[in-house]
Amino acid sequence: MGRSENPVDYSVPERGHLAAQLRESRLSAELTYQQLSVRSGLSSATLKRAASGSKTPTEATVIRYLKACGGSDPEIAAGKVYWRRARAAERGFVGRSTPSASLIGTQGELSQALVCLYQRDGAPSLREMQRRAGKEWLAISSASRIINRQALPTTPAQMQAFLRACSVPEKQQGPWLDTWSRLVGPGRFAVVRSERLEKWRLLRNAVVHGDSQVLSEVAYSDSIPPRPGAAGRSGPSTMWDRLLYESFVTLDYEVFGKVSTTLIR
């Protein structure tokens, strides 16, 4: 007869509840850890740790564990909920509520709300977020900037991808997309074509195509202020610093009709 398992660790209650659900599924399926290992493709040690309550397993481990136990779709969905709660509790996110999208009034509030969505979903890894985003591409670097409050989504598609990556159901995404459009989208800007914007267009094209003559005429004109901290520096080495610092995507929106990027400062 095999050795009995240690009691579930309830030091983090939500994590303990997840472990208890996993154990109950295995016992209901009347499987040993060795049999479960064969079915799931995971090692017995990994499966035992997942059901110990001492550490939150990965979401993929939870899903494979439950599927190997013959879990139904509702049971697997419940397992995902338990996993999100355990992960959020383990990282200290329990008790933080996400505001209603329609009540968000500033870009800063929207940024914080998106972080809350991410935390409530168990703070999935960046690669997992990219996988969840599916058909709407979500670059790992973009997701990182959003969850670290360095930027907001730059387009409706990226906003939708981020929401999907945070497991926001499609039927609940409408208010969030409306709020993004109200605070960040094209309607937020009133850009007027100007000589300065035209110089930025010429400068960008010169950099892309290596047109040194245009660079010498436009790059360091008084109409293009240097990046703070770049005083005393000149030449091509500072060119990309300037391009990134200035409102370059605003130019793209005005000239090419693309949606502008807004950084959280």
PDB file of C-alpha atoms in Angstrom, residues 118 123-134 138 143-144 147 161-162 164-166:
ATOM      1  CA  TYR A 118      -3.526  41.297 -15.391  1.00  0.00           C
ATOM      2  CA  ALA A 123      -0.291  37.503 -13.629  1.00  0.00           C
ATOM      3  CA  PRO A 124       0.357  35.060 -16.493  1.00  0.00           C
ATOM      4  CA  SER A 125       3.787  34.973 -18.094  1.00  0.00           C
ATOM      5  CA  LEU A 126       4.442  37.244 -21.057  1.00  0.00           C
ATOM      6  CA  ARG A 127       4.719  34.275 -23.409  1.00  0.00           C
ATOM      7  CA  GLU A 128       1.435  32.904 -22.119  1.00  0.00           C
ATOM      8  CA  MET A 129      -0.196  36.289 -22.740  1.00  0.00           C
ATOM      9  CA  GLN A 130       1.122  36.274 -26.291  1.00  0.00           C
ATOM     10  CA  ARG A 131      -0.267  32.778 -26.817  1.00  0.00           C
ATOM     11  CA  ARG A 132      -3.685  33.760 -25.473  1.00  0.00           C
ATOM     12  CA  ALA A 133      -3.867  36.862 -27.653  1.00  0.00           C
ATOM     13  CA  GLY A 134      -4.269  34.554 -30.654  1.00  0.00           C
ATOM     14  CA  LEU A 138       0.657  41.048 -28.845  1.00  0.00           C
ATOM     15  CA  ALA A 143       2.751  43.443 -22.939  1.00  0.00           C
ATOM     16  CA  SER A 144       5.670  44.102 -20.586  1.00  0.00           C
ATOM     17  CA  ILE A 147       1.803  45.715 -17.182  1.00  0.00           C
ATOM     18  CA  ALA A 161      -5.281  41.435 -27.668  1.00  0.00           C
ATOM     19  CA  PHE A 162      -4.309  42.540 -24.153  1.00  0.00           C
ATOM     20  CA  ARG A 164      -7.918  38.524 -24.432  1.00  0.00           C
ATOM     21  CA  ALA A 165      -4.532  37.781 -22.866  1.00  0.00           C
ATOM     22  CA  CYS A 166      -6.034  38.694 -19.482  1.00  0.00           C
TER      23      CYS A 166
END
